[in-house]
Amino acid sequence: MTPSSTIAGEEPEHLTQAARCQAQVDPLAALRAPGDPPWDVYLTGTVFLDIVFTGLDSAPVRGTESWARGMGSSPGGVANMATALARLGLRTSLAAAFGDDHYGEYCWDALARGEGIDLAPSRSVPGWHSPVTVSMAYEGERTMVSHGHEPPPEEPAPDFPPRARAAVASLAPGKRSPWIAEAARAGTRIFADVGWDETGAWDLAGLPDLGHCEAFLPNAAEAMRYTGADCPRAAAHALTEYVPVAVVTLGSDGAYAVDRRTGESAEVPAIAVEALDPTGAGDVFVAGFVTGTLAGWPLADRLALAGLTAALSVQEFGGSLSAPGWSEIGAWWRRVQSVPGQDPEALRRYGFLEGLVPEELDRPWPLRRAVPTIGFGRSA
């Protein structure tokens, strides 16, 4: 495999017709100027091959065999976020290690050729097999089993990450990632989420890179544990003592956000949908919020786009390939406007979508979707 590369302003040779169609909607078009960073968003992390089972009536029971009514395979891990960002029209660069097995080749092909993601900072590791996650969705939640080995010592993340408007980082309690500080010093806006603190400390001082971040996006349980607050909204306000923008996801209740610099706060309820697979919904939410922020939208609009993209994603298989593009967002917007009896306030909440998606793209177009068997783009 050969890493992809582009020059700022030029279209990658490997960009597919679907990715070109998607890229016609550029949420940052009015802001672009000569001398801008070549990338809108930079990410680094682990790419998994996700195998997702859905349609399970209950959790698997020890000693029995369970049959799933649905199955899909797609790139996972950090690929969820990278794909969601690229499908929203952001120029995305990813640094990751890929195995040189069939799974690694499939993930590389799906991201570089299928989604137009720049993998120049990434590498293929000879003799290293790809990490794999099996996700089982049932009763509105999911259970995951993963397997993988650490890649050889060479880090996929460069000491000096590519110039980008923004970067998304996953903070790890008690650990520092030098690239985050380096990127922030270069003017990159850092958006961060965090995983469950297995140490049980729940100490914000244990997130040393938080001070470099513009926005922090934990879920309600994480936010309350880190702040000691008794409700997620109070936790969001408490977090703004450490980071300018705090966004707390509230599950089925939506999301709440506070911007310390402007004094804005906003809350957007969740959109009711029939969920097929929640894998990657949190990553898609972050991608939507990053997109709206880079476009300079008000806090409530950023939150609404994040919630909408996450809601659309759970109706499809897989984490990365379930992410919606602008055609799907536009189709949803036209559909809700055409349904009689819609709440006028709800329509006003998403009024910022009007005119954003050109009419000629307001139709479905062939997005790559997770499929049961691994296939390459040339044969899919």
PDB file of C-alpha atoms in Angstrom, residues 9 19 28 72 195 204 324 369:
ATOM      1  CA  GLY A   9      -6.018  22.992  -3.167  1.00  0.00           C
ATOM      2  CA  ALA A  19     -16.424  11.343  -2.318  1.00  0.00           C
ATOM      3  CA  LEU A  28     -16.086  26.112   5.174  1.00  0.00           C
ATOM      4  CA  GLY A  72     -21.956  -5.560   8.867  1.00  0.00           C
ATOM      5  CA  GLY A 195     -12.896   7.377  27.891  1.00  0.00           C
ATOM      6  CA  LEU A 204      -9.339  16.579  35.959  1.00  0.00           C
ATOM      7  CA  PRO A 324     -24.324  10.589   7.073  1.00  0.00           C
ATOM      8  CA  ARG A 369     -22.223   1.018   3.750  1.00  0.00           C
TER       9      ARG A 369
END
